[in-house]
PDB file of C-alpha atoms in Angstrom:
ATOM      1  CA  MET A   1      99.177 236.148  31.894  1.00 58.00           C
ATOM      2  CA  ALA A   2     101.560 233.786  33.686  1.00 76.00           C
ATOM      3  CA  VAL A   3     100.322 234.513  37.193  1.00 85.00           C
ATOM      4  CA  ARG A   4      96.713 233.406  36.623  1.00 88.00           C
ATOM      5  CA  ARG A   5      97.152 229.697  37.254  1.00 91.00           C
ATOM      6  CA  PRO A   6      99.073 229.925  40.550  1.00 93.00           C
ATOM      7  CA  VAL A   7      96.759 232.623  41.897  1.00 92.00           C
ATOM      8  CA  ALA A   8      93.666 230.593  41.012  1.00 93.00           C
ATOM      9  CA  ALA A   9      95.135 227.483  42.647  1.00 94.00           C
ATOM     10  CA  ALA A  10      96.170 229.422  45.761  1.00 95.00           C
ATOM     11  CA  THR A  11      92.729 231.012  46.027  1.00 95.00           C
ATOM     12  CA  ALA A  12      91.095 227.597  45.699  1.00 96.00           C
ATOM     13  CA  LEU A  13      93.314 226.286  48.510  1.00 96.00           C
ATOM     14  CA  VAL A  14      92.411 229.255  50.721  1.00 96.00           C
ATOM     15  CA  LEU A  15      88.703 228.692  50.053  1.00 96.00           C
ATOM     16  CA  VAL A  16      89.004 224.987  50.951  1.00 97.00           C
ATOM     17  CA  LEU A  17      90.732 225.904  54.222  1.00 96.00           C
ATOM     18  CA  GLU A  18      88.075 228.522  54.896  1.00 94.00           C
ATOM     19  CA  ALA A  19      85.311 225.973  54.260  1.00 95.00           C
ATOM     20  CA  ALA A  20      86.917 223.641  56.799  1.00 96.00           C
ATOM     21  CA  GLY A  21      87.118 226.537  59.249  1.00 92.00           C
ATOM     22  CA  PHE A  22      83.429 227.351  58.734  1.00 90.00           C
ATOM     23  CA  LEU A  23      82.471 223.739  59.396  1.00 93.00           C
ATOM     24  CA  LEU A  24      84.636 223.571  62.512  1.00 93.00           C
ATOM     25  CA  LEU A  25      83.334 226.870  63.890  1.00 90.00           C
ATOM     26  CA  ASN A  26      79.684 225.985  63.342  1.00 92.00           C
ATOM     27  CA  TRP A  27      80.213 222.498  64.766  1.00 91.00           C
ATOM     28  CA  ILE A  28      81.671 224.046  67.937  1.00 92.00           C
ATOM     29  CA  LEU A  29      78.816 226.569  68.097  1.00 88.00           C
ATOM     30  CA  SER A  30      76.234 223.810  67.787  1.00 87.00           C
ATOM     31  CA  ILE A  31      77.892 221.871  70.629  1.00 89.00           C
ATOM     32  CA  VAL A  32      77.976 224.968  72.860  1.00 87.00           C
ATOM     33  CA  VAL A  33      74.320 225.791  72.193  1.00 84.00           C
ATOM     34  CA  ASP A  34      73.250 222.209  72.784  1.00 83.00           C
ATOM     35  CA  ARG A  35      75.224 221.690  76.018  1.00 86.00           C
ATOM     36  CA  GLN A  36      74.265 225.003  77.604  1.00 83.00           C
ATOM     37  CA  GLN A  37      70.622 224.505  76.662  1.00 76.00           C
ATOM     38  CA  MET A  38      70.444 228.014  75.210  1.00 70.00           C
ATOM     39  CA  SER A  39      67.139 229.175  73.813  1.00 73.00           C
ATOM     40  CA  LEU A  40      66.128 232.168  71.757  1.00 75.00           C
ATOM     41  CA  ALA A  41      62.477 233.237  71.632  1.00 81.00           C
ATOM     42  CA  GLY A  42      61.270 229.787  72.625  1.00 81.00           C
ATOM     43  CA  LEU A  43      63.249 227.784  70.037  1.00 82.00           C
ATOM     44  CA  ARG A  44      64.439 224.399  71.193  1.00 84.00           C
ATOM     45  CA  PRO A  45      68.218 224.149  71.750  1.00 81.00           C
ATOM     46  CA  GLY A  46      68.358 221.095  69.486  1.00 84.00           C
ATOM     47  CA  ALA A  47      66.788 223.051  66.642  1.00 86.00           C
ATOM     48  CA  MET A  48      69.232 225.904  67.135  1.00 86.00           C
ATOM     49  CA  ALA A  49      72.175 223.492  67.161  1.00 86.00           C
ATOM     50  CA  ALA A  50      70.921 221.823  63.973  1.00 89.00           C
ATOM     51  CA  GLY A  51      70.424 225.235  62.356  1.00 88.00           C
ATOM     52  CA  SER A  52      73.968 226.268  63.208  1.00 87.00           C
ATOM     53  CA  TRP A  53      75.345 223.052  61.767  1.00 89.00           C
ATOM     54  CA  ALA A  54      73.213 223.307  58.608  1.00 92.00           C
ATOM     55  CA  GLY A  55      74.164 226.956  58.039  1.00 91.00           C
ATOM     56  CA  GLY A  56      77.847 226.108  58.334  1.00 92.00           C
ATOM     57  CA  ALA A  57      77.453 223.167  55.970  1.00 94.00           C
ATOM     58  CA  VAL A  58      75.685 225.278  53.331  1.00 95.00           C
ATOM     59  CA  CYS A  59      78.338 228.007  53.533  1.00 94.00           C
ATOM     60  CA  ALA A  60      81.138 225.419  53.376  1.00 95.00           C
ATOM     61  CA  LEU A  61      79.564 223.766  50.318  1.00 97.00           C
ATOM     62  CA  PHE A  62      79.332 227.143  48.588  1.00 96.00           C
ATOM     63  CA  LEU A  63      83.006 227.850  49.313  1.00 96.00           C
ATOM     64  CA  LEU A  64      83.980 224.380  48.059  1.00 97.00           C
ATOM     65  CA  LEU A  65      81.983 224.962  44.878  1.00 97.00           C
ATOM     66  CA  CYS A  66      83.828 228.252  44.315  1.00 96.00           C
ATOM     67  CA  ALA A  67      87.121 226.462  44.963  1.00 97.00           C
ATOM     68  CA  ALA A  68      86.198 223.847  42.351  1.00 96.00           C
ATOM     69  CA  VAL A  69      85.437 226.602  39.817  1.00 95.00           C
ATOM     70  CA  LEU A  70      88.852 228.148  40.487  1.00 95.00           C
ATOM     71  CA  LEU A  71      90.649 224.798  40.261  1.00 95.00           C
ATOM     72  CA  ARG A  72      89.006 224.121  36.914  1.00 94.00           C
ATOM     73  CA  ALA A  73      90.018 227.584  35.694  1.00 92.00           C
ATOM     74  CA  ALA A  74      93.587 226.964  36.857  1.00 92.00           C
ATOM     75  CA  ALA A  75      93.743 223.556  35.191  1.00 93.00           C
ATOM     76  CA  ARG A  76      92.373 224.806  31.857  1.00 91.00           C
ATOM     77  CA  ASP A  77      93.872 228.319  32.101  1.00 88.00           C
ATOM     78  CA  ARG A  78      90.578 229.674  30.821  1.00 90.00           C
ATOM     79  CA  ALA A  79      88.021 231.948  32.397  1.00 89.00           C
ATOM     80  CA  PRO A  80      85.155 230.337  34.287  1.00 91.00           C
ATOM     81  CA  GLY A  81      81.796 230.272  32.576  1.00 90.00           C
ATOM     82  CA  ARG A  82      79.035 232.751  33.260  1.00 91.00           C
ATOM     83  CA  LEU A  83      77.592 230.772  36.186  1.00 93.00           C
ATOM     84  CA  GLY A  84      81.065 230.262  37.658  1.00 93.00           C
ATOM     85  CA  ARG A  85      81.831 233.976  37.443  1.00 94.00           C
ATOM     86  CA  ILE A  86      78.516 234.799  39.115  1.00 94.00           C
ATOM     87  CA  GLY A  87      79.399 232.380  41.921  1.00 94.00           C
ATOM     88  CA  LEU A  88      82.835 233.964  42.345  1.00 95.00           C
ATOM     89  CA  ILE A  89      81.303 237.442  42.402  1.00 95.00           C
ATOM     90  CA  CYS A  90      78.843 236.313  45.089  1.00 95.00           C
ATOM     91  CA  CYS A  91      81.744 234.832  47.050  1.00 95.00           C
ATOM     92  CA  ALA A  92      83.620 238.136  46.784  1.00 95.00           C
ATOM     93  CA  VAL A  93      80.563 240.055  48.002  1.00 96.00           C
ATOM     94  CA  LEU A  94      80.209 237.573  50.876  1.00 92.00           C
ATOM     95  CA  HIS A  95      83.802 238.227  51.908  1.00 93.00           C
ATOM     96  CA  GLY A  96      83.284 241.977  51.707  1.00 94.00           C
ATOM     97  CA  VAL A  97      80.280 241.766  54.020  1.00 94.00           C
ATOM     98  CA  LEU A  98      82.081 239.332  56.350  1.00 90.00           C
ATOM     99  CA  GLY A  99      85.022 241.717  56.512  1.00 92.00           C
ATOM    100  CA  ALA A 100      82.759 244.629  57.432  1.00 93.00           C
ATOM    101  CA  VAL A 101      81.128 242.579  60.192  1.00 93.00           C
ATOM    102  CA  ALA A 102      84.424 241.074  61.357  1.00 90.00           C
ATOM    103  CA  VAL A 103      86.061 244.440  61.961  1.00 92.00           C
ATOM    104  CA  GLY A 104      83.399 245.298  64.526  1.00 91.00           C
ATOM    105  CA  LEU A 105      83.052 241.896  66.178  1.00 89.00           C
ATOM    106  CA  LEU A 106      86.479 240.287  65.917  1.00 89.00           C
ATOM    107  CA  GLY A 107      88.915 243.112  65.205  1.00 92.00           C
ATOM    108  CA  TRP A 108      91.331 244.142  62.514  1.00 94.00           C
ATOM    109  CA  PRO A 109      93.183 240.825  62.030  1.00 94.00           C
ATOM    110  CA  ALA A 110      89.922 239.096  61.041  1.00 91.00           C
ATOM    111  CA  PHE A 111      89.116 242.018  58.757  1.00 94.00           C
ATOM    112  CA  GLY A 112      92.554 241.699  57.160  1.00 94.00           C
ATOM    113  CA  ALA A 113      92.090 237.973  56.563  1.00 92.00           C
ATOM    114  CA  ALA A 114      88.703 238.526  54.907  1.00 92.00           C
ATOM    115  CA  MET A 115      90.172 241.282  52.736  1.00 95.00           C
ATOM    116  CA  VAL A 116      93.071 239.065  51.619  1.00 95.00           C
ATOM    117  CA  VAL A 117      90.584 236.451  50.410  1.00 95.00           C
ATOM    118  CA  LEU A 118      88.495 239.203  48.789  1.00 95.00           C
ATOM    119  CA  ALA A 119      91.604 240.524  47.019  1.00 95.00           C
ATOM    120  CA  LEU A 120      92.465 237.040  45.734  1.00 95.00           C
ATOM    121  CA  LEU A 121      88.933 236.573  44.395  1.00 95.00           C
ATOM    122  CA  VAL A 122      88.922 239.962  42.687  1.00 94.00           C
ATOM    123  CA  LEU A 123      92.376 239.277  41.224  1.00 93.00           C
ATOM    124  CA  ASN A 124      91.054 236.052  39.718  1.00 93.00           C
ATOM    125  CA  LEU A 125      88.001 237.789  38.291  1.00 92.00           C
ATOM    126  CA  VAL A 126      90.117 240.560  36.764  1.00 93.00           C
ATOM    127  CA  ALA A 127      92.895 238.274  35.497  1.00 89.00           C
ATOM    128  CA  TYR A 128      90.458 236.051  33.643  1.00 83.00           C
ATOM    129  CA  GLY A 129      88.154 238.904  32.662  1.00 75.00           C
ATOM    130  CA  ASP A 130      89.881 240.162  29.499  1.00 60.00           C
ATOM    131  CA  GLU A 131      89.439 237.008  27.396  1.00 57.00           C
ATOM    132  CA  GLY A 132      85.985 237.915  26.097  1.00 49.00           C
ATOM    133  CA  ALA A 133      86.767 241.596  25.520  1.00 47.00           C
ATOM    134  CA  GLY A 134      87.477 241.220  21.799  1.00 46.00           C
ATOM    135  CA  ALA A 135      84.375 239.171  21.054  1.00 46.00           C
ATOM    136  CA  ALA A 136      82.181 242.126  20.118  1.00 45.00           C
ATOM    137  CA  SER A 137      82.412 245.880  20.151  1.00 43.00           C
ATOM    138  CA  VAL A 138      80.124 248.182  22.099  1.00 47.00           C
ATOM    139  CA  ASP A 139      77.697 248.712  19.209  1.00 49.00           C
ATOM    140  CA  GLY A 140      77.315 244.965  18.639  1.00 51.00           C
ATOM    141  CA  ALA A 141      79.452 244.684  15.503  1.00 51.00           C
ATOM    142  CA  ALA A 142      81.803 241.754  15.126  1.00 51.00           C
ATOM    143  CA  PRO A 143      85.506 242.404  15.719  1.00 52.00           C
ATOM    144  CA  GLY A 144      87.053 244.139  12.735  1.00 52.00           C
ATOM    145  CA  GLU A 145      83.780 245.492  11.372  1.00 55.00           C
ATOM    146  CA  GLY A 146      83.595 249.263  11.255  1.00 53.00           C
ATOM    147  CA  THR A 147      87.313 249.730  11.808  1.00 56.00           C
ATOM    148  CA  ALA A 148      89.963 250.934   9.457  1.00 57.00           C
ATOM    149  CA  PRO A 149      93.342 249.193   9.116  1.00 59.00           C
ATOM    150  CA  GLY A 150      95.274 249.538  12.359  1.00 59.00           C
ATOM    151  CA  GLY A 151      92.153 249.394  14.568  1.00 57.00           C
ATOM    152  CA  ALA A 152      91.110 253.033  14.108  1.00 59.00           C
ATOM    153  CA  PRO A 153      87.373 253.740  13.778  1.00 60.00           C
ATOM    154  CA  ALA A 154      86.169 253.854  10.179  1.00 56.00           C
TER     155      ALA A 154
END
């Protein structure tokens, strides 16, 4: 499929930009919490600011890891490994949940942006998903076993 490489590279670029956005947003939130001396249930404002920054950093690192998996897939034009696919699936689920939350809190444009990223991730998973399909049949036989000439069942 000729479209796999550009889509994987574009998705990786979008994920890198999104990681930068997550870092920026959480950095701003930590500054706001720290300067306004906000507190929730007796937590210190400094602890809340550090938690906001750490949460944004963890999410950004996860998005950068997913972007690296997609860049490697684009460079090799091969499907990511099992762990890489699991990471991409988790990233897609994250974007689905973020889209559901964003529609209520931020509105339809934020929902649309989350769904575009979700669509790109799913497109990558589907585009690279057919490579292992011929490895074994449903009953566990090797390809070609139990089939007549022409691929019909024996």
